[in-house]
GROMACS .gro file of C-alpha atoms in nm:
model
  433
    1MET     CA    1   0.000   0.000   0.000
    2ALA     CA    2   0.284   0.236   0.078
    3GLU     CA    3   0.436   0.177  -0.265
    4GLU     CA    4   0.103   0.257  -0.433
    5SER     CA    5   0.095   0.600  -0.263
    6ILE     CA    6   0.434   0.704  -0.398
    7PRO     CA    7   0.326   0.799  -0.753
    8PRO     CA    8   0.056   1.045  -0.631
    9VAL     CA    9   0.306   1.198  -0.388
   10ARG     CA   10   0.560   1.237  -0.665
   11HIS     CA   11   0.291   1.380  -0.889
   12ILE     CA   12   0.205   1.643  -0.628
   13SER     CA   13   0.575   1.717  -0.580
   14TYR     CA   14   0.627   1.771  -0.952
   15LEU     CA   15   0.325   1.998  -0.972
   16ARG     CA   16   0.452   2.200  -0.678
   17GLN     CA   17   0.795   2.235  -0.837
   18ALA     CA   18   0.639   2.336  -1.168
   19LYS     CA   19   0.431   2.598  -0.989
   20ASP     CA   20   0.735   2.727  -0.801
   21LEU     CA   21   0.924   2.749  -1.130
   22ALA     CA   22   0.638   2.940  -1.295
   23MET     CA   23   0.622   3.182  -1.003
   24GLY     CA   24   1.000   3.233  -1.006
   25ILE     CA   25   1.073   3.094  -0.659
   26HIS     CA   26   1.230   2.762  -0.765
   27PRO     CA   27   1.613   2.737  -0.739
   28LEU     CA   28   1.625   2.680  -1.116
   29SER     CA   29   1.415   2.990  -1.189
   30LYS     CA   30   1.721   3.205  -1.247
   31TYR     CA   31   1.807   3.000  -1.556
   32VAL     CA   32   1.474   3.056  -1.732
   33PRO     CA   33   1.530   3.416  -1.859
   34PRO     CA   34   1.874   3.335  -2.008
   35LEU     CA   35   1.735   3.023  -2.177
   36LEU     CA   36   1.446   3.221  -2.322
   37LEU     CA   37   1.692   3.485  -2.442
   38ILE     CA   38   1.912   3.223  -2.611
   39ALA     CA   39   1.610   3.062  -2.776
   40ASP     CA   40   1.494   3.401  -2.901
   41ALA     CA   41   1.843   3.474  -3.035
   42PHE     CA   42   1.816   3.166  -3.259
   43LEU     CA   43   1.462   3.265  -3.361
   44THR     CA   44   1.571   3.621  -3.442
   45SER     CA   45   1.862   3.495  -3.652
   46LEU     CA   46   1.627   3.262  -3.838
   47ILE     CA   47   1.388   3.550  -3.910
   48ILE     CA   48   1.669   3.768  -4.045
   49TYR     CA   49   1.794   3.500  -4.285
   50LYS     CA   50   1.462   3.342  -4.385
   51VAL     CA   51   1.204   3.625  -4.389
   52SER     CA   52   1.221   3.898  -4.650
   53TYR     CA   53   1.312   4.248  -4.537
   54THR     CA   54   1.032   4.503  -4.583
   55GLU     CA   55   1.122   4.857  -4.687
   56ILE     CA   56   0.917   5.122  -4.508
   57ASP     CA   57   1.122   5.405  -4.352
   58TRP     CA   58   1.486   5.291  -4.373
   59LYS     CA   59   1.546   5.441  -4.717
   60ALA     CA   60   1.388   5.769  -4.609
   61TYR     CA   61   1.605   5.774  -4.296
   62MET     CA   62   1.916   5.728  -4.510
   63GLU     CA   63   1.810   6.001  -4.754
   64GLN     CA   64   1.763   6.243  -4.465
   65ILE     CA   65   2.097   6.149  -4.311
   66ALA     CA   66   2.268   6.200  -4.647
   67GLN     CA   67   2.153   6.562  -4.640
   68TYR     CA   68   2.280   6.601  -4.285
   69GLU     CA   69   2.615   6.454  -4.393
   70ASP     CA   70   2.624   6.708  -4.676
   71GLY     CA   71   2.607   6.988  -4.422
   72GLU     CA   72   2.235   7.073  -4.402
   73ARG     CA   73   2.142   7.195  -4.054
   74ASP     CA   74   1.801   7.352  -4.117
   75TYR     CA   75   1.554   7.089  -3.997
   76THR     CA   76   1.278   7.221  -4.221
   77LYS     CA   77   1.487   7.149  -4.532
   78ILE     CA   78   1.579   6.787  -4.449
   79LYS     CA   79   1.342   6.553  -4.630
   80GLY     CA   80   1.320   6.192  -4.746
   81GLY     CA   81   1.099   5.979  -4.963
   82THR     CA   82   0.828   5.954  -4.697
   83GLY     CA   83   0.836   6.322  -4.602
   84PRO     CA   84   1.028   6.567  -4.384
   85LEU     CA   85   1.248   6.482  -4.087
   86VAL     CA   86   1.015   6.480  -3.786
   87TYR     CA   87   1.230   6.320  -3.517
   88PRO     CA   88   1.459   6.485  -3.258
   89ALA     CA   89   1.835   6.509  -3.296
   90ALA     CA   90   1.935   6.184  -3.122
   91HIS     CA   91   1.762   6.000  -3.407
   92VAL     CA   92   1.986   6.181  -3.654
   93TYR     CA   93   2.307   6.091  -3.469
   94ILE     CA   94   2.214   5.724  -3.429
   95TYR     CA   95   2.117   5.679  -3.793
   96CYS     CA   96   2.422   5.878  -3.898
   97ILE     CA   97   2.633   5.604  -3.740
   98LEU     CA   98   2.423   5.339  -3.913
   99TYR     CA   99   2.458   5.531  -4.241
  100ARG     CA  100   2.836   5.508  -4.220
  101VAL     CA  101   2.851   5.150  -4.093
  102THR     CA  102   2.608   5.009  -4.352
  103ASP     CA  103   2.764   5.172  -4.661
  104GLN     CA  104   2.514   5.459  -4.674
  105GLY     CA  105   2.229   5.225  -4.589
  106ARG     CA  106   2.291   4.981  -4.874
  107ASN     CA  107   2.403   4.690  -4.655
  108ILE     CA  108   2.059   4.594  -4.528
  109LEU     CA  109   2.170   4.259  -4.389
  110LEU     CA  110   2.427   4.423  -4.163
  111ALA     CA  111   2.163   4.672  -4.046
  112GLN     CA  112   1.930   4.383  -3.964
  113ARG     CA  113   2.202   4.213  -3.761
  114ILE     CA  114   2.262   4.534  -3.568
  115PHE     CA  115   1.891   4.564  -3.495
  116GLY     CA  116   1.887   4.198  -3.396
  117VAL     CA  117   2.151   4.270  -3.132
  118LEU     CA  118   1.953   4.576  -3.025
  119TYR     CA  119   1.639   4.363  -2.991
  120LEU     CA  120   1.814   4.105  -2.774
  121ALA     CA  121   1.977   4.376  -2.561
  122THR     CA  122   1.637   4.540  -2.510
  123LEU     CA  123   1.480   4.206  -2.420
  124ALA     CA  124   1.758   4.136  -2.169
  125VAL     CA  125   1.699   4.472  -1.999
  126VAL     CA  126   1.322   4.413  -1.995
  127MET     CA  127   1.370   4.074  -1.830
  128ALA     CA  128   1.602   4.233  -1.575
  129CYS     CA  129   1.337   4.494  -1.496
  130TYR     CA  130   1.072   4.223  -1.460
  131ARG     CA  131   1.295   4.024  -1.226
  132ARG     CA  132   1.368   4.328  -1.009
  133ALA     CA  133   0.992   4.388  -0.988
  134LYS     CA  134   0.952   4.021  -0.884
  135ALA     CA  135   0.724   3.936  -1.173
  136PRO     CA  136   0.649   3.563  -1.209
  137LEU     CA  137   0.825   3.364  -1.478
  138TYR     CA  138   0.505   3.235  -1.636
  139ILE     CA  139   0.456   3.574  -1.806
  140PHE     CA  140   0.804   3.575  -1.960
  141PRO     CA  141   0.714   3.362  -2.267
  142MET     CA  142   0.483   3.642  -2.381
  143LEU     CA  143   0.790   3.862  -2.419
  144VAL     CA  144   0.951   3.639  -2.681
  145MET     CA  145   0.650   3.516  -2.880
  146SER     CA  146   0.546   3.838  -3.054
  147LYS     CA  147   0.557   3.814  -3.434
  148ARG     CA  148   0.496   4.188  -3.478
  149LEU     CA  149   0.771   4.287  -3.233
  150HIS     CA  150   1.033   4.081  -3.417
  151SER     CA  151   0.916   4.241  -3.741
  152ILE     CA  152   0.946   4.595  -3.603
  153PHE     CA  153   1.306   4.536  -3.498
  154VAL     CA  154   1.469   4.319  -3.764
  155LEU     CA  155   1.242   4.350  -4.069
  156ARG     CA  156   1.146   4.719  -4.054
  157LEU     CA  157   1.441   4.884  -3.870
  158PHE     CA  158   1.224   5.155  -3.712
  159ASN     CA  159   1.375   5.421  -3.486
  160ASP     CA  160   1.121   5.325  -3.219
  161CYS     CA  161   1.353   5.034  -3.142
  162PHE     CA  162   1.617   5.269  -3.005
  163ALA     CA  163   1.360   5.479  -2.818
  164VAL     CA  164   1.222   5.166  -2.650
  165PHE     CA  165   1.572   5.050  -2.558
  166PHE     CA  166   1.653   5.380  -2.386
  167LEU     CA  167   1.317   5.375  -2.204
  168TRP     CA  168   1.383   5.032  -2.055
  169VAL     CA  169   1.739   5.123  -1.961
  170ALA     CA  170   1.596   5.427  -1.782
  171ILE     CA  171   1.346   5.208  -1.597
  172TYR     CA  172   1.623   4.971  -1.492
  173MET     CA  173   1.839   5.259  -1.367
  174PHE     CA  174   1.547   5.406  -1.173
  175GLN     CA  175   1.486   5.063  -1.019
  176ARG     CA  176   1.850   5.057  -0.912
  177ARG     CA  177   1.805   5.413  -0.777
  178ILE     CA  178   2.074   5.541  -1.013
  179TRP     CA  179   1.862   5.848  -1.079
  180THR     CA  180   2.103   6.051  -1.291
  181LEU     CA  181   2.177   5.773  -1.539
  182GLY     CA  182   1.807   5.695  -1.552
  183GLY     CA  183   1.726   6.055  -1.635
  184ILE     CA  184   1.996   6.068  -1.901
  185SER     CA  185   1.872   5.747  -2.063
  186TYR     CA  186   1.513   5.867  -2.059
  187SER     CA  187   1.612   6.199  -2.214
  188LEU     CA  188   1.810   6.017  -2.484
  189GLY     CA  189   1.498   5.816  -2.564
  190VAL     CA  190   1.293   6.134  -2.595
  191GLY     CA  191   1.572   6.262  -2.819
  192VAL     CA  192   1.507   5.971  -3.055
  193LYS     CA  193   1.129   5.998  -3.063
  194MET     CA  194   0.892   6.212  -2.861
  195SER     CA  195   0.657   5.915  -2.807
  196LEU     CA  196   0.841   5.862  -2.479
  197LEU     CA  197   0.679   6.179  -2.348
  198LEU     CA  198   0.374   5.964  -2.277
  199SER     CA  199   0.568   5.826  -1.978
  200LEU     CA  200   0.678   6.169  -1.855
  201PRO     CA  201   0.400   6.213  -1.594
  202ALA     CA  202   0.501   5.885  -1.430
  203VAL     CA  203   0.871   5.970  -1.446
  204GLY     CA  204   0.789   6.304  -1.284
  205VAL     CA  205   0.594   6.141  -0.999
  206ILE     CA  206   0.870   5.884  -0.941
  207LEU     CA  207   1.140   6.150  -0.923
  208PHE     CA  208   0.916   6.371  -0.709
  209LEU     CA  209   0.860   6.098  -0.450
  210GLY     CA  210   1.199   5.933  -0.481
  211ARG     CA  211   1.417   6.244  -0.482
  212GLY     CA  212   1.202   6.515  -0.329
  213LEU     CA  213   1.127   6.853  -0.483
  214GLN     CA  214   1.482   6.983  -0.517
  215GLY     CA  215   1.627   6.653  -0.631
  216SER     CA  216   1.357   6.602  -0.894
  217LEU     CA  217   1.400   6.956  -1.025
  218LYS     CA  218   1.772   6.890  -1.066
  219GLN     CA  219   1.694   6.577  -1.266
  220VAL     CA  220   1.448   6.765  -1.489
  221TYR     CA  221   1.708   7.036  -1.544
  222LEU     CA  222   1.965   6.775  -1.641
  223MET     CA  223   1.727   6.612  -1.889
  224ALA     CA  224   1.643   6.950  -2.041
  225GLN     CA  225   2.013   7.033  -2.070
  226LEU     CA  226   2.073   6.709  -2.258
  227GLN     CA  227   1.798   6.798  -2.505
  228LEU     CA  228   1.965   7.134  -2.558
  229VAL     CA  229   2.303   6.971  -2.620
  230LEU     CA  230   2.152   6.728  -2.869
  231ALA     CA  231   1.975   7.005  -3.056
  232PHE     CA  232   2.267   7.251  -3.047
  233PRO     CA  233   2.404   7.187  -3.401
  234PHE     CA  234   2.062   7.272  -3.546
  235LEU     CA  235   1.964   7.568  -3.329
  236PRO     CA  236   2.184   7.841  -3.485
  237GLU     CA  237   2.037   7.771  -3.831
  238ASN     CA  238   1.666   7.760  -3.746
  239PRO     CA  239   1.576   7.704  -3.378
  240MET     CA  240   1.198   7.724  -3.421
  241GLY     CA  241   1.218   7.501  -3.726
  242TYR     CA  242   1.393   7.236  -3.518
  243LEU     CA  243   1.143   7.254  -3.231
  244ASN     CA  244   0.841   7.250  -3.460
  245ARG     CA  245   0.964   6.949  -3.656
  246ALA     CA  246   1.128   6.745  -3.379
  247PHE     CA  247   0.841   6.797  -3.134
  248GLU     CA  248   0.541   6.851  -3.358
  249PHE     CA  249   0.231   6.813  -3.143
  250SER     CA  250  -0.010   6.941  -3.407
  251ARG     CA  251   0.071   6.676  -3.667
  252VAL     CA  252  -0.230   6.548  -3.863
  253PHE     CA  253  -0.218   6.172  -3.920
  254LEU     CA  254  -0.351   5.989  -4.224
  255PHE     CA  255  -0.656   5.772  -4.165
  256LYS     CA  256  -0.526   5.495  -4.391
  257TRP     CA  257  -0.236   5.416  -4.154
  258THR     CA  258  -0.426   5.412  -3.824
  259VAL     CA  259  -0.427   5.086  -3.632
  260ASN     CA  260  -0.649   5.192  -3.342
  261TRP     CA  261  -0.931   5.407  -3.482
  262ARG     CA  262  -1.013   5.225  -3.807
  263PHE     CA  263  -1.367   5.155  -3.685
  264LEU     CA  264  -1.449   5.527  -3.685
  265ARG     CA  265  -1.554   5.729  -3.986
  266GLU     CA  266  -1.268   5.921  -4.146
  267GLU     CA  267  -1.443   6.254  -4.084
  268THR     CA  268  -1.463   6.174  -3.712
  269PHE     CA  269  -1.099   6.062  -3.702
  270LEU     CA  270  -0.981   6.388  -3.859
  271SER     CA  271  -1.210   6.618  -3.659
  272LYS     CA  272  -1.077   6.857  -3.397
  273GLU     CA  273  -1.360   6.756  -3.164
  274PHE     CA  274  -1.229   6.399  -3.157
  275SER     CA  275  -0.873   6.515  -3.084
  276TYR     CA  276  -1.000   6.734  -2.799
  277LEU     CA  277  -1.200   6.442  -2.660
  278LEU     CA  278  -0.889   6.222  -2.660
  279LEU     CA  279  -0.687   6.497  -2.494
  280VAL     CA  280  -0.944   6.544  -2.218
  281GLY     CA  281  -0.970   6.168  -2.167
  282HIS     CA  282  -0.592   6.134  -2.148
  283ALA     CA  283  -0.550   6.416  -1.897
  284SER     CA  284  -0.844   6.302  -1.684
  285THR     CA  285  -0.722   5.942  -1.664
  286LEU     CA  286  -0.370   6.054  -1.573
  287LEU     CA  287  -0.508   6.277  -1.297
  288LEU     CA  288  -0.720   5.989  -1.168
  289PHE     CA  289  -0.417   5.760  -1.141
  290ILE     CA  290  -0.191   6.030  -0.998
  291THR     CA  291  -0.431   6.136  -0.724
  292THR     CA  292  -0.573   5.794  -0.633
  293ARG     CA  293  -0.282   5.557  -0.700
  294TRP     CA  294   0.062   5.698  -0.776
  295LEU     CA  295   0.088   5.948  -0.487
  296ARG     CA  296  -0.016   5.695  -0.222
  297PRO     CA  297   0.340   5.623  -0.102
  298ALA     CA  298   0.351   5.980   0.032
  299GLU     CA  299   0.060   5.900   0.267
  300LYS     CA  300  -0.056   6.260   0.236
  301PRO     CA  301  -0.348   6.413   0.045
  302TRP     CA  302  -0.244   6.538  -0.296
  303THR     CA  303  -0.376   6.882  -0.201
  304GLU     CA  304  -0.128   6.899   0.088
  305LEU     CA  305   0.158   6.787  -0.136
  306LEU     CA  306   0.068   7.049  -0.394
  307GLY     CA  307   0.041   7.318  -0.126
  308ASN     CA  308   0.389   7.239   0.002
  309VAL     CA  309   0.529   7.251  -0.353
  310LEU     CA  310   0.375   7.594  -0.410
  311LYS     CA  311   0.547   7.709  -0.092
  312PHE     CA  312   0.876   7.570  -0.228
  313GLN     CA  313   0.892   7.322   0.060
  314GLU     CA  314   0.973   6.954   0.048
  315PRO     CA  315   0.626   6.804  -0.001
  316CYS     CA  316   0.685   6.505   0.227
  317GLY     CA  317   0.882   6.697   0.487
  318GLN     CA  318   1.070   6.478   0.736
  319MET     CA  319   0.902   6.172   0.583
  320GLN     CA  320   1.092   6.215   0.255
  321HIS     CA  321   1.341   5.935   0.324
  322ALA     CA  322   1.065   5.691   0.427
  323VAL     CA  323   0.863   5.781   0.117
  324SER     CA  324   1.168   5.739  -0.105
  325ILE     CA  325   1.220   5.385   0.026
  326ARG     CA  326   0.866   5.295  -0.080
  327ILE     CA  327   0.949   5.381  -0.441
  328SER     CA  328   1.031   5.020  -0.515
  329PRO     CA  329   1.126   4.851  -0.843
  330ASN     CA  330   0.771   4.718  -0.873
  331TYR     CA  331   0.620   5.062  -0.814
  332ILE     CA  332   0.851   5.220  -1.072
  333LEU     CA  333   0.775   4.963  -1.340
  334THR     CA  334   0.401   4.968  -1.266
  335THR     CA  335   0.377   5.347  -1.278
  336ILE     CA  336   0.578   5.406  -1.595
  337LEU     CA  337   0.415   5.124  -1.792
  338THR     CA  338   0.068   5.233  -1.681
  339ALA     CA  339   0.133   5.590  -1.793
  340ASN     CA  340   0.248   5.459  -2.128
  341ALA     CA  341  -0.064   5.241  -2.163
  342ILE     CA  342  -0.289   5.535  -2.079
  343GLY     CA  343  -0.118   5.739  -2.350
  344MET     CA  344  -0.169   5.458  -2.601
  345VAL     CA  345  -0.541   5.429  -2.521
  346PHE     CA  346  -0.595   5.795  -2.600
  347ALA     CA  347  -0.336   5.825  -2.879
  348ARG     CA  348  -0.449   6.030  -3.180
  349SER     CA  349  -0.330   5.749  -3.404
  350LEU     CA  350  -0.122   5.437  -3.350
  351HIS     CA  351   0.091   5.294  -3.628
  352TYR     CA  352   0.232   4.942  -3.633
  353GLN     CA  353   0.572   5.042  -3.497
  354PHE     CA  354   0.408   5.170  -3.178
  355TYR     CA  355   0.356   4.810  -3.077
  356ALA     CA  356   0.719   4.815  -2.963
  357TYR     CA  357   0.607   5.028  -2.666
  358ILE     CA  358   0.309   4.803  -2.593
  359ALA     CA  359   0.433   4.446  -2.650
  360LEU     CA  360   0.708   4.455  -2.387
  361ALA     CA  361   0.480   4.616  -2.127
  362THR     CA  362   0.164   4.408  -2.169
  363PRO     CA  363   0.272   4.089  -1.984
  364PHE     CA  364   0.367   4.281  -1.672
  365LEU     CA  365   0.057   4.502  -1.676
  366LEU     CA  366  -0.176   4.206  -1.723
  367TRP     CA  367  -0.010   4.031  -1.429
  368ARG     CA  368  -0.027   4.343  -1.208
  369SER     CA  369  -0.393   4.388  -1.298
  370GLY     CA  370  -0.472   4.080  -1.091
  371MET     CA  371  -0.638   3.880  -1.367
  372HIS     CA  372  -0.617   3.503  -1.380
  373PRO     CA  373  -0.326   3.377  -1.596
  374ILE     CA  374  -0.573   3.229  -1.847
  375PHE     CA  375  -0.722   3.574  -1.904
  376GLN     CA  376  -0.374   3.728  -1.915
  377TYR     CA  377  -0.272   3.500  -2.200
  378GLY     CA  378  -0.612   3.538  -2.366
  379LEU     CA  379  -0.590   3.917  -2.378
  380TRP     CA  380  -0.227   3.900  -2.489
  381ALA     CA  381  -0.320   3.665  -2.774
  382ALA     CA  382  -0.611   3.888  -2.881
  383GLN     CA  383  -0.382   4.191  -2.881
  384GLU     CA  384  -0.110   4.009  -3.073
  385TRP     CA  385  -0.365   3.899  -3.335
  386ALA     CA  386  -0.501   4.250  -3.377
  387TRP     CA  387  -0.158   4.405  -3.429
  388ASN     CA  388  -0.075   4.145  -3.694
  389VAL     CA  389  -0.380   4.225  -3.908
  390TYR     CA  390  -0.266   4.429  -4.208
  391PRO     CA  391  -0.422   4.652  -4.313
  392SER     CA  392  -0.619   4.717  -3.997
  393THR     CA  393  -0.990   4.647  -4.000
  394ASP     CA  394  -1.288   4.760  -3.793
  395VAL     CA  395  -1.263   4.444  -3.584
  396SER     CA  396  -0.886   4.454  -3.533
  397SER     CA  397  -0.888   4.820  -3.433
  398LYS     CA  398  -1.169   4.758  -3.183
  399VAL     CA  399  -0.961   4.479  -3.031
  400VAL     CA  400  -0.653   4.706  -3.014
  401VAL     CA  401  -0.842   4.980  -2.830
  402GLY     CA  402  -1.044   4.732  -2.624
  403VAL     CA  403  -0.744   4.542  -2.488
  404LEU     CA  404  -0.562   4.864  -2.401
  405ALA     CA  405  -0.872   5.005  -2.230
  406VAL     CA  406  -0.932   4.684  -2.033
  407THR     CA  407  -0.564   4.678  -1.931
  408VAL     CA  408  -0.577   5.036  -1.799
  409ALA     CA  409  -0.911   4.982  -1.620
  410ARG     CA  410  -0.787   4.662  -1.460
  411MET     CA  411  -0.463   4.834  -1.356
  412TRP     CA  412  -0.665   5.094  -1.168
  413TRP     CA  413  -0.865   4.820  -0.998
  414GLY     CA  414  -0.573   4.583  -0.947
  415THR     CA  415  -0.364   4.844  -0.763
  416ARG     CA  416  -0.648   4.958  -0.537
  417THR     CA  417  -0.487   4.806  -0.224
  418ASP     CA  418  -0.132   4.926  -0.286
  419PHE     CA  419  -0.011   5.133   0.010
  420VAL     CA  420  -0.346   5.115   0.188
  421ASN     CA  421  -0.313   5.114   0.567
  422PRO     CA  422  -0.514   4.852   0.754
  423LYS     CA  423  -0.699   4.989   1.052
  424GLY     CA  424  -0.465   5.039   1.342
  425GLU     CA  425  -0.142   5.029   1.140
  426GLY     CA  426   0.075   5.332   1.084
  427ALA     CA  427   0.274   5.223   0.779
  428ALA     CA  428   0.190   5.114   0.430
  429SER     CA  429   0.070   4.758   0.450
  430LYS     CA  430   0.154   4.659   0.095
  431LYS     CA  431   0.491   4.774  -0.019
  432LEU     CA  432   0.566   4.692  -0.379
  433THR     CA  433   0.903   4.521  -0.369
   0.00000   0.00000   0.00000
């Protein structure tokens, strides 16, 4: 009889070990991210050599860089096959290096290999951020299974790849509390593409709580200085031209390229009323999260914090050090990725390359939302399907917007108990570690 009971016991033991491995608490858990990274390296190499490269913006990038190499410094005069140069100066410097390394952009295979390395480096940093936030390993496979994400990096060579890399490096540095390097990396990302400004409110709150008023202002000043240094070669020629092109907030997008609002009528998509509605929705949702979620570590009403700031006082007073300790790796990752998701929900128009900002954030956000793993993978699969439909359709765009909206709504609900004090306790009961 004793021998007959061994198989069930072993079965239970194996299940427990499998669960521990999935949750990241098994002794072998530390080997899972490197193995996934190695497997993805082989997959990425296979894609580069077996799947045809698709020309979209690379040629235009190279045409614009050729004009820069010829001495043009007026941003309004730099143009390519797809239109004028509309990215900040860090984009120009990065693609200038690629221009020289790839024989003026003609060596596409070498460019793809470089972007393959960039993809794997980005993925490694993302996994490191997840691990520091103590995310479970069962969500990691979602990071390496995205068809669209591989395409964005090694088949399209978009500049968003560099912007995303700098964003995740910034997150990692903030998690390590290396604030200055984090600020520099974030500013470099903004210098590649202003899409990273969607995360700025979260970065501001993190610096505000983690460094205090004076420390956060120093970081903002440093980031602004870096933008000035990057832009300096172009400012003497046409400063307003540079600002208007590199940070063009009034740009009108073409309906035919939209991934998220295809289900609307074109007249509605192009209307000012719709853009104002999105702006109000974006600002309102950010304010909701800031006042009801992100400022909770301070354990003070937001009105009191604001009043202290207006008096040029440290908002948390003598509690600043205690508040700073609560700005954990999990809190930092949750806040920045949520801000980015909110921006994507209310984006005027999303193009396929914007999935680079979404794909690497979705697994963590779905986990933090508190949904069951089955629903996490279900929503991820629906989102992945929608972003691989080309051209976008009414159904695919509804799924894109729907998954993002559900993710943001669930994040607000899923973080409702973060830093809530149980009755009779004087410190935050749930510290995000």
